[in-house]
Coordinates of C-alpha atoms and ligand atoms in Angstrom, one line a residue:
M5 CA -0.1 -0.1 0.0
K6 CA 1.5 3.3 -0.9
K7 CA 0.9 6.4 1.4
I8 CA 0.1 9.6 -0.3
L9 CA -0.3 13.0 1.2
F10 CA -2.1 15.7 -0.6
V11 CA -1.0 19.2 1.1
A12 CA -3.0 22.2 -0.3
S13 CA -4.5 25.4 0.5
E14 CA -8.2 24.6 -0.1
S15 CA -10.4 21.7 -0.8
V16 CA -13.8 20.9 -1.4
P17 CA -16.2 20.7 0.6
F18 CA -14.4 22.8 3.3
I19 CA -13.2 25.8 1.6
K20 CA -13.3 26.8 -2.2
T21 CA -12.0 29.8 -4.2
G22 CA -11.4 28.1 -7.5
G23 CA -10.7 25.0 -9.3
L24 CA -7.7 24.0 -7.0
A25 CA -10.5 23.4 -4.2
D26 CA -12.4 20.9 -6.5
V27 CA -9.4 19.1 -7.6
V28 CA -7.9 18.2 -4.0
G29 CA -11.2 17.3 -2.9
S30 CA -12.1 15.1 -5.5
L31 CA -9.1 13.4 -6.9
P32 CA -8.3 11.1 -3.6
K33 CA -11.8 9.7 -3.9
Y34 CA -10.8 8.2 -7.1
L35 CA -7.5 6.6 -6.4
D36 CA -7.7 2.9 -6.1
K37 CA -8.2 2.7 -2.0
E38 CA -6.8 -1.1 -2.2
K39 CA -3.3 0.8 -3.7
Y40 CA -3.4 4.1 -2.2
D41 CA -3.7 5.4 1.3
V42 CA -4.5 9.1 0.3
R43 CA -4.8 11.8 2.9
V44 CA -5.1 15.4 2.6
I45 CA -3.6 18.3 4.8
I46 CA -5.3 21.9 4.6
P47 CA -5.7 24.9 6.9
K48 CA -8.5 25.5 9.4
Y49 CA -9.6 28.5 8.4
Q50 CA -11.8 30.5 10.5
C51 CA -13.8 31.2 7.4
M52 CA -14.2 27.6 6.5
K53 CA -18.1 26.6 6.1
E54 CA -19.6 26.2 9.8
E55 CA -21.5 22.8 8.9
Y56 CA -18.0 21.3 8.6
K57 CA -15.9 23.1 10.9
S58 CA -18.2 22.0 13.8
Q59 CA -17.7 18.6 12.9
L60 CA -14.1 18.4 13.1
N61 CA -12.2 16.3 15.8
Y62 CA -9.2 17.6 17.8
V63 CA -6.3 15.2 17.0
T64 CA -3.5 17.1 19.1
H65 CA -1.3 20.3 19.0
F66 CA 2.3 21.0 19.5
Y67 CA 4.6 24.0 19.3
M68 CA 7.1 24.6 16.5
D69 CA 9.9 27.1 15.8
L70 CA 9.3 29.5 12.8
G71 CA 12.0 31.6 12.3
W72 CA 12.7 33.4 15.9
R73 CA 8.7 32.5 16.6
T74 CA 7.5 29.8 18.3
Q75 CA 4.0 29.0 17.2
Y76 CA 1.1 26.8 18.0
V77 CA 0.0 24.1 15.6
G78 CA -3.4 22.3 16.4
V79 CA -4.3 19.0 14.4
L80 CA -7.9 18.2 13.9
E81 CA -9.5 15.7 11.6
M82 CA -12.6 14.3 9.8
K83 CA -13.1 11.8 7.3
Y84 CA -15.1 12.5 4.2
E85 CA -16.6 10.5 1.7
G86 CA -13.9 8.1 2.9
V87 CA -10.9 10.4 2.6
Q88 CA -9.0 11.1 5.5
F89 CA -8.4 14.8 6.2
Y90 CA -6.5 16.8 8.5
F91 CA -6.6 20.6 9.2
I92 CA -3.8 22.6 10.7
D93 CA -5.1 25.0 13.2
N94 CA -3.4 28.3 14.4
E95 CA -6.3 31.2 15.0
Y96 CA -3.5 34.0 14.2
Y97 CA -2.6 32.8 10.7
F98 CA -5.9 31.4 9.6
A99 CA -8.4 34.2 10.7
G100 CA -10.3 36.6 8.6
F101 CA -13.2 36.4 6.0
K102 CA -11.3 34.6 2.9
P103 CA -8.4 32.3 3.0
Y104 CA -5.8 34.7 1.1
G105 CA -5.2 38.2 1.6
N106 CA -2.5 40.4 1.3
I107 CA 0.8 38.7 -0.2
Y108 CA 3.1 39.5 2.8
E109 CA 0.8 38.0 5.3
D110 CA 0.1 35.0 3.0
I111 CA 3.8 34.4 2.7
E112 CA 4.3 33.8 6.2
K113 CA 1.1 32.0 6.8
F114 CA 1.9 29.3 4.1
A115 CA 5.5 28.8 5.6
F116 CA 4.0 28.4 8.5
F117 CA 1.4 25.8 7.0
S118 CA 4.2 24.1 5.0
K119 CA 6.3 23.4 7.9
A120 CA 3.6 22.6 10.1
A121 CA 1.8 20.1 7.6
L122 CA 5.2 18.2 7.7
S123 CA 6.0 18.5 11.5
A124 CA 2.5 17.1 12.1
L125 CA 3.6 13.6 10.5
P126 CA 5.2 12.1 13.0
V127 CA 2.7 13.2 15.8
I128 CA -0.3 11.8 13.7
G129 CA 1.5 8.8 12.9
F130 CA 1.4 8.9 9.1
Q131 CA 4.8 8.6 7.0
P132 CA 3.6 9.1 3.5
D133 CA 5.7 7.6 0.7
I134 CA 4.9 10.9 -1.7
V135 CA 4.1 14.3 -0.5
H136 CA 1.8 16.0 -3.4
C137 CA 2.1 19.6 -3.3
H138 CA -0.2 22.2 -4.9
D139 CA 0.6 25.4 -5.9
W140 CA 3.0 28.1 -4.5
Q141 CA 1.2 27.9 -1.1
T142 CA 3.1 24.7 -0.6
G143 CA 6.2 25.3 -2.6
L144 CA 8.4 25.2 0.4
I145 CA 7.6 21.6 1.2
P146 CA 9.9 20.0 -1.4
V147 CA 12.6 22.5 -0.5
F148 CA 11.9 21.7 3.5
L149 CA 12.3 18.0 2.6
K150 CA 15.4 18.3 1.0
D151 CA 16.8 20.5 3.9
R152 CA 16.3 20.0 7.8
F153 CA 13.6 17.4 7.7
H154 CA 16.0 15.1 5.6
D155 CA 18.2 14.5 8.8
G156 CA 15.7 12.4 10.5
P157 CA 14.9 8.7 9.3
F158 CA 11.1 9.7 9.3
Y159 CA 11.7 12.0 6.4
A160 CA 14.6 10.7 4.5
N161 CA 12.7 8.8 1.9
M162 CA 9.8 11.0 1.2
K163 CA 9.7 11.9 -2.5
S164 CA 7.6 15.0 -3.4
I165 CA 5.2 16.0 -6.4
M166 CA 4.9 19.7 -7.3
T167 CA 1.5 20.2 -9.2
I168 CA 1.2 23.7 -10.8
H169 CA -2.4 25.0 -11.2
N170 CA -1.7 28.2 -12.0
L171 CA 2.1 29.4 -13.0
K172 CA 0.9 33.0 -12.4
F173 CA 0.9 32.9 -8.7
Q174 CA 4.2 32.2 -7.3
G175 CA 4.4 33.4 -3.7
V176 CA 7.3 36.0 -4.2
W177 CA 8.7 38.1 -1.4
D178 CA 11.8 39.8 -0.5
M179 CA 14.7 37.5 0.5
K180 CA 15.6 38.9 3.8
T181 CA 11.8 38.2 5.2
I182 CA 11.6 34.7 3.7
K183 CA 15.2 33.7 5.1
N184 CA 13.9 35.0 8.4
I185 CA 10.8 33.2 8.4
T186 CA 11.9 29.9 6.9
G187 CA 15.2 29.5 8.6
L188 CA 16.7 28.4 5.4
S189 CA 20.0 29.1 4.9
D190 CA 21.7 31.4 2.2
Y191 CA 22.6 28.4 0.4
Y192 CA 19.0 28.1 -0.8
F193 CA 18.9 31.7 -2.0
T194 CA 20.7 31.9 -5.5
P195 CA 19.1 32.1 -9.0
D196 CA 19.3 28.1 -9.3
K197 CA 17.3 27.7 -6.4
L198 CA 14.7 29.9 -4.4
E199 CA 16.0 33.5 -5.8
M200 CA 14.2 35.1 -8.8
Y201 CA 15.3 38.7 -9.9
G202 CA 16.6 39.4 -6.2
D203 CA 13.4 38.1 -4.5
A204 CA 12.4 34.8 -3.1
N205 CA 10.1 32.7 -4.8
Y206 CA 8.3 29.6 -3.0
L207 CA 6.9 28.0 -6.3
K208 CA 10.2 28.2 -7.9
G209 CA 11.3 26.4 -4.7
G210 CA 9.3 23.8 -5.0
L211 CA 9.8 23.2 -9.0
V212 CA 13.4 22.9 -8.5
Y213 CA 13.2 20.6 -5.5
A214 CA 10.4 18.4 -6.0
D215 CA 11.1 14.9 -7.7
A216 CA 8.3 15.3 -10.2
L217 CA 6.3 17.8 -11.6
T218 CA 2.8 18.0 -13.1
T219 CA 0.5 20.7 -14.5
V220 CA -3.4 20.0 -15.2
S221 CA -3.4 20.0 -18.8
P222 CA -0.9 18.8 -21.3
T223 CA -1.2 22.1 -23.6
Y224 CA -0.2 23.7 -20.6
A225 CA 2.7 21.9 -20.0
E226 CA 3.8 22.8 -23.4
E227 CA 3.0 26.4 -22.9
I228 CA 4.6 27.4 -19.9
K229 CA 7.9 26.3 -21.6
T230 CA 7.5 29.7 -23.7
P231 CA 8.1 33.3 -22.6
F232 CA 4.5 34.1 -23.3
Y233 CA 3.0 31.5 -20.9
G234 CA 6.0 30.8 -18.7
E235 CA 5.9 33.7 -16.1
N236 CA 9.4 34.0 -15.9
L237 CA 10.0 30.5 -15.2
N238 CA 9.8 29.0 -18.8
G239 CA 13.7 28.3 -18.5
L240 CA 13.0 26.2 -15.4
M241 CA 9.9 24.3 -17.2
S242 CA 12.1 23.8 -20.2
A243 CA 15.1 22.5 -18.0
R244 CA 12.7 20.4 -16.0
A245 CA 10.7 19.2 -19.0
H246 CA 11.4 15.6 -18.6
D247 CA 10.2 15.5 -15.0
L248 CA 7.0 17.6 -16.2
R249 CA 3.7 15.6 -17.0
G250 CA 0.5 17.4 -18.2
I251 CA -2.5 15.3 -16.5
V252 CA -6.0 17.0 -17.6
N253 CA -8.3 17.4 -14.5
G254 CA -11.3 15.3 -13.9
L255 CA -14.5 16.3 -12.6
D256 CA -16.5 14.7 -9.6
Y257 CA -19.4 13.3 -11.6
N258 CA -21.3 12.4 -8.4
E259 CA -21.3 16.3 -7.4
W260 CA -22.0 17.5 -11.1
N261 CA -24.8 15.3 -12.5
P262 CA -27.9 17.1 -14.0
E263 CA -29.8 13.9 -13.4
T264 CA -29.3 14.1 -9.4
D265 CA -28.5 17.7 -8.9
T266 CA -30.7 19.2 -5.8
M267 CA -29.6 22.8 -6.6
I268 CA -31.1 23.1 -10.1
Y269 CA -34.9 23.6 -11.3
K270 CA -35.5 20.7 -13.1
N271 CA -33.4 17.4 -13.4
Y272 CA -32.6 15.9 -17.0
N273 CA -30.2 13.6 -18.6
A274 CA -28.6 13.0 -22.0
K275 CA -32.0 11.4 -23.2
N276 CA -34.4 13.9 -22.1
F277 CA -32.5 17.2 -22.0
R278 CA -34.4 18.3 -25.4
K279 CA -37.6 18.6 -23.4
E280 CA -36.4 19.3 -19.8
K281 CA -33.2 21.3 -20.0
V282 CA -35.3 24.4 -21.0
K283 CA -37.2 24.4 -17.8
N284 CA -34.0 25.2 -16.0
K285 CA -33.8 28.5 -18.2
L286 CA -37.3 29.5 -17.6
G287 CA -36.6 29.0 -13.8
L288 CA -33.6 31.3 -13.9
Q289 CA -35.0 33.8 -15.8
K290 CA -37.9 34.0 -13.6
D291 CA -35.4 34.3 -10.4
L292 CA -33.3 36.8 -12.0
G293 CA -36.1 38.9 -13.2
L294 CA -35.2 38.3 -17.0
P295 CA -38.0 37.8 -19.4
Q296 CA -39.2 34.6 -19.8
N297 CA -38.8 33.0 -23.1
E298 CA -37.3 29.6 -23.7
N299 CA -36.1 30.5 -27.2
T300 CA -33.9 33.3 -26.0
F301 CA -30.1 32.4 -26.4
M302 CA -28.7 32.5 -23.0
I303 CA -25.0 32.8 -22.3
G304 CA -23.7 31.7 -18.9
I305 CA -20.3 33.0 -17.1
V306 CA -19.3 31.5 -13.7
S307 CA -16.0 32.7 -12.9
R308 CA -13.3 34.7 -10.9
L309 CA -13.3 38.1 -12.7
T310 CA -9.6 38.5 -13.9
D311 CA -7.5 39.2 -16.6
Q312 CA -6.9 35.7 -16.9
K313 CA -10.5 34.7 -18.0
G314 CA -10.4 37.2 -21.0
F315 CA -12.7 39.7 -19.2
D316 CA -11.0 42.5 -21.2
L317 CA -12.6 40.8 -24.5
I318 CA -15.5 40.7 -23.0
D319 CA -15.6 44.3 -21.9
Y320 CA -14.6 45.4 -25.1
M321 CA -17.6 43.7 -27.0
M322 CA -20.3 44.2 -24.2
E323 CA -22.1 46.8 -25.8
E324 CA -22.6 45.2 -29.2
M325 CA -23.4 41.9 -27.3
C326 CA -26.3 43.7 -25.7
Q327 CA -27.7 44.5 -29.1
Q328 CA -28.0 41.1 -30.0
D329 CA -31.4 39.2 -28.8
W330 CA -29.2 37.4 -26.1
Q331 CA -29.2 37.2 -22.5
I332 CA -25.8 37.0 -20.4
V333 CA -25.8 35.8 -16.7
V334 CA -22.8 36.2 -14.8
V335 CA -21.8 35.1 -11.5
G336 CA -18.7 36.1 -10.1
T337 CA -16.3 38.3 -8.1
G338 CA -13.2 39.7 -8.6
E339 CA -11.7 42.9 -10.0
E340 CA -13.7 45.9 -9.6
R341 CA -13.5 47.0 -13.1
Y342 CA -15.1 44.1 -14.3
E343 CA -17.8 43.7 -11.4
N344 CA -18.8 47.2 -12.3
M345 CA -18.7 46.7 -16.1
F346 CA -21.3 43.7 -15.4
R347 CA -23.0 46.1 -13.0
H348 CA -23.2 48.9 -15.6
F349 CA -24.5 46.8 -18.3
A350 CA -27.1 44.9 -16.0
W351 CA -28.5 48.5 -15.1
K352 CA -28.5 49.6 -19.1
Y353 CA -30.0 46.4 -20.4
P354 CA -31.9 44.9 -17.6
D355 CA -34.1 42.4 -20.0
K356 CA -30.7 41.3 -21.2
V357 CA -28.0 40.9 -18.6
S358 CA -28.1 39.9 -15.2
A359 CA -24.9 40.6 -13.0
N360 CA -24.8 38.1 -9.8
I361 CA -21.6 39.6 -8.1
Y362 CA -21.4 37.2 -5.2
Y363 CA -19.8 33.8 -4.9
S364 CA -22.7 30.8 -4.8
E365 CA -22.3 27.3 -5.3
D366 CA -26.0 26.9 -5.6
M367 CA -26.4 29.9 -8.3
S368 CA -23.4 28.4 -10.2
H369 CA -25.2 25.0 -10.4
K370 CA -28.4 26.8 -11.8
V371 CA -26.5 28.5 -14.5
Y372 CA -24.4 25.6 -15.8
A373 CA -28.0 23.8 -16.1
A374 CA -29.9 26.8 -17.4
C375 CA -27.6 28.4 -20.3
D376 CA -27.2 27.3 -23.9
A377 CA -23.9 28.4 -24.0
F378 CA -21.1 29.1 -21.8
L379 CA -18.4 31.7 -22.5
M380 CA -15.0 31.2 -21.2
P381 CA -12.3 33.3 -23.3
S382 CA -9.4 32.6 -21.2
L383 CA -6.2 34.6 -22.0
F384 CA -4.3 31.5 -20.3
E385 CA -6.2 28.6 -18.6
P386 CA -4.1 25.8 -16.9
C387 CA -6.9 23.5 -17.0
G388 CA -10.4 25.1 -16.5
L389 CA -13.1 23.0 -14.7
S390 CA -15.8 25.5 -15.9
Q391 CA -16.1 24.3 -19.2
L392 CA -16.3 20.7 -18.1
M393 CA -19.1 21.4 -15.8
S394 CA -20.7 22.8 -18.7
L395 CA -20.1 19.9 -20.9
R396 CA -21.6 17.8 -18.5
Y397 CA -24.8 19.9 -18.1
G398 CA -25.0 20.0 -21.9
T399 CA -24.2 23.9 -22.2
L400 CA -21.8 24.3 -25.1
P401 CA -18.7 26.0 -24.0
I402 CA -17.3 29.1 -26.1
V403 CA -13.7 29.2 -25.3
R404 CA -10.2 30.2 -26.5
E405 CA -8.0 27.5 -27.8
T406 CA -5.6 27.6 -24.8
G407 CA -4.3 25.1 -22.3
G408 CA -7.1 22.8 -20.7
L409 CA -9.7 24.5 -22.6
K410 CA -8.1 23.2 -26.0
D411 CA -7.5 19.7 -24.6
T412 CA -11.1 19.5 -23.4
V413 CA -13.6 21.1 -26.1
V414 CA -13.9 19.9 -29.5
P415 CA -14.9 22.7 -31.8
Y416 CA -18.0 22.3 -33.9
N417 CA -17.1 21.1 -37.3
E418 CA -20.4 21.5 -39.5
Y419 CA -19.2 19.3 -42.3
E420 CA -18.0 16.6 -40.4
G421 CA -20.9 16.6 -37.6
T422 CA -18.3 16.8 -34.9
G423 CA -17.6 18.9 -31.7
T424 CA -18.8 19.5 -28.5
G425 CA -18.4 23.3 -28.5
F426 CA -17.3 26.3 -30.1
S427 CA -13.5 27.8 -30.0
F428 CA -11.4 30.6 -31.4
A429 CA -7.6 30.7 -31.6
N430 CA -6.3 34.3 -31.3
Y431 CA -6.9 36.5 -28.2
N432 CA -8.9 39.0 -30.2
A433 CA -12.4 40.5 -29.1
H434 CA -13.8 40.3 -32.6
E435 CA -12.8 36.6 -32.8
M436 CA -14.8 35.7 -29.7
Y437 CA -17.6 37.9 -30.9
N438 CA -18.0 36.3 -34.3
T439 CA -17.5 32.8 -32.6
I440 CA -20.6 33.5 -30.2
R441 CA -22.7 34.9 -33.4
Y442 CA -21.6 31.7 -35.0
A443 CA -22.8 29.5 -32.2
H444 CA -25.8 31.6 -32.0
S445 CA -26.8 31.1 -35.6
V446 CA -26.5 27.1 -35.1
Y447 CA -28.6 27.5 -32.0
V448 CA -31.4 29.4 -34.0
D449 CA -31.2 28.0 -37.8
K450 CA -29.7 24.3 -37.0
K451 CA -31.5 23.3 -34.1
R452 CA -31.2 19.8 -34.9
E453 CA -27.3 20.0 -35.2
W454 CA -27.2 22.1 -32.1
N455 CA -28.7 19.2 -30.1
K456 CA -26.5 17.0 -31.4
L457 CA -23.6 18.9 -30.2
V458 CA -25.5 19.0 -26.9
D459 CA -25.4 15.1 -27.1
R460 CA -21.9 14.9 -27.7
A461 CA -21.0 17.1 -24.9
M462 CA -23.1 15.2 -22.6
A463 CA -21.2 12.2 -23.6
A464 CA -18.0 13.5 -23.4
D465 CA -16.1 11.8 -20.1
F466 CA -14.1 13.8 -18.1
S467 CA -14.8 12.0 -15.1
W468 CA -11.7 11.4 -12.8
K469 CA -11.3 7.8 -14.1
A470 CA -8.8 8.2 -16.9
S471 CA -6.7 10.8 -15.0
A472 CA -6.6 9.3 -11.8
D473 CA -4.9 6.4 -13.5
K474 CA -2.2 8.7 -14.7
Y475 CA -1.4 10.0 -11.2
A476 CA -1.4 6.4 -9.9
E477 CA 1.1 5.7 -12.7
L478 CA 3.2 8.3 -11.7
Y479 CA 3.0 7.6 -8.0
D480 CA 4.2 3.9 -9.0
W481 CA 6.9 5.4 -11.2
L482 CA 8.3 7.5 -8.2
Ligands
ADP12 P1 -10.1 28.9 -11.5 O1 -9.6 27.7 -10.8 O2 -8.9 29.4 -12.6 O3 -10.9 29.7 -10.8 P2 -11.7 26.6 -13.0 O4 -12.5 26.7 -14.1 O5 -10.8 25.5 -12.6 O6 -11.2 28.2 -12.7 O7 -12.3 26.4 -11.8 C1 -13.6 27.5 -11.2 C2 -14.4 26.7 -10.3 O8 -14.9 27.9 -9.2 C3 -15.6 26.1 -10.9 O9 -16.2 25.1 -9.9 C4 -16.7 27.2 -10.6 O10 -17.9 26.7 -10.9 C5 -15.9 28.1 -9.5 N1 -16.5 29.1 -9.2 C6 -16.1 30.3 -9.9 N2 -16.7 31.8 -9.4 C7 -17.9 31.2 -8.6 C8 -18.7 31.9 -8.2 N3 -18.9 33.4 -7.9 N4 -19.4 31.2 -7.4 C9 -20.0 29.9 -7.5 N5 -18.8 29.1 -7.9 C10 -17.8 29.8 -8.6
GLC13 C1 -6.1 26.9 -11.3 C2 -6.2 27.2 -12.8 C3 -7.4 26.3 -13.5 C4 -7.5 25.1 -13.0 C5 -7.4 25.0 -11.5 C6 -7.3 23.6 -11.2 O1 -7.2 27.8 -10.6 O2 -6.6 28.6 -13.2 O3 -7.4 26.6 -14.9 O4 -8.7 24.4 -13.6 O5 -6.3 25.6 -11.3 O6 -6.4 22.8 -11.4

């Protein structure tokens, strides 16, 4: 039996700000329980969902050095859907309304978390063969494992994997502070290790020291070796190309299932969507105060409102999009200028735009079920889960061909009768707009073709089955 420890800053169902939580919370469930004992460590945030927080069991606590500080480390646990979760408790670090805040606070917070996660292992009696780290928040772990933790026999043979969910976020802060917090010697702060342009970089540390690297789609694995997508680490990504694999994310098909989903207005499946799916559109139109019309082309967006997701293209085209007979439903939070942009258009075109500037799982399910199309014109996209959710709900994705979007959405080919959505290549607002118009024309003029696209979208299999096998293969190889 191989023992694997996932360490991450978020996981469903406890705390989520994006796709990272979906992956960390679902992948462990789909690894073969006979062969792998997979456990997960995340922080115990004050802002965690109350229903879970109250169910956690106290395991132990101890004190740990962090630079010159000595800090309390509490350990709690809970088994959820067959997976053992641990939670690192420290009210000083994990207070607040959101898991992440100012980078200078987060830098210390996640140095604490990374060290605490490793230090807790002997105490809870779990000695993993592999520590699987996710994103910059856990980038110090492979470094620690090669450094002082290496001394004791307990840690000596532990291997580490660093998975990149988003190369843009690296955890960068000034070297002096990071030396001070981590207690790592000067040896580590050179350009071939943690240093980058005079600062220290957590993710880079992880990428240099982990035994294997993965990212969340094959296309993104290629893209990050180039300057455009490489976020100044493309050299390192190329140097470690042999240790880097792109494994596309799966989706928890039990959580995301239009046939059993309790949050949507009307359940449906691949057989009856032609009649039943539209009831979700009518329900959502009613709830959002949009004119109820089952024939109006409805476009959904559920997203963090950031540049990554291509909102400057949408911003640029929004006025023209509002001249069409379309309804645009947005659920998201993020950069203020995009929040206000959607609020503005919802005010100007109340019959066409519904701006829901908040985070709501319930509303996200309703949008995935109700809309005809889902818009995701990302500038870059390591994998993307929203388009997988859309496919599963028969809501056709309209995406830019980048990263995981390219690997998971097959563009409609009207001559061959293939495809599961619509896509465009260049990061260009008019290309996006023309692609939406093309999708709309298929929806209006060729309803049978549209429904066949939906058939294929709903039949596409992005459950964890295939991808969990690829992770298993990597664990065995290590
Ligand atoms: P990223 O991780 O870059 O944000 P993904 O597509 O991988 O992008 O995952 C985003 C996840 O977050 C999806 O599950 C999506 O439904 C969810 N999500 C994003 N914004 C919201 C919101 N405002 N309310 C509810 N869920 C949201
Ligand atoms: C990141 C990426 C997203 C990916 C998610 C889960 O947040 O932006 O593309 O799907 O991680 O891997």
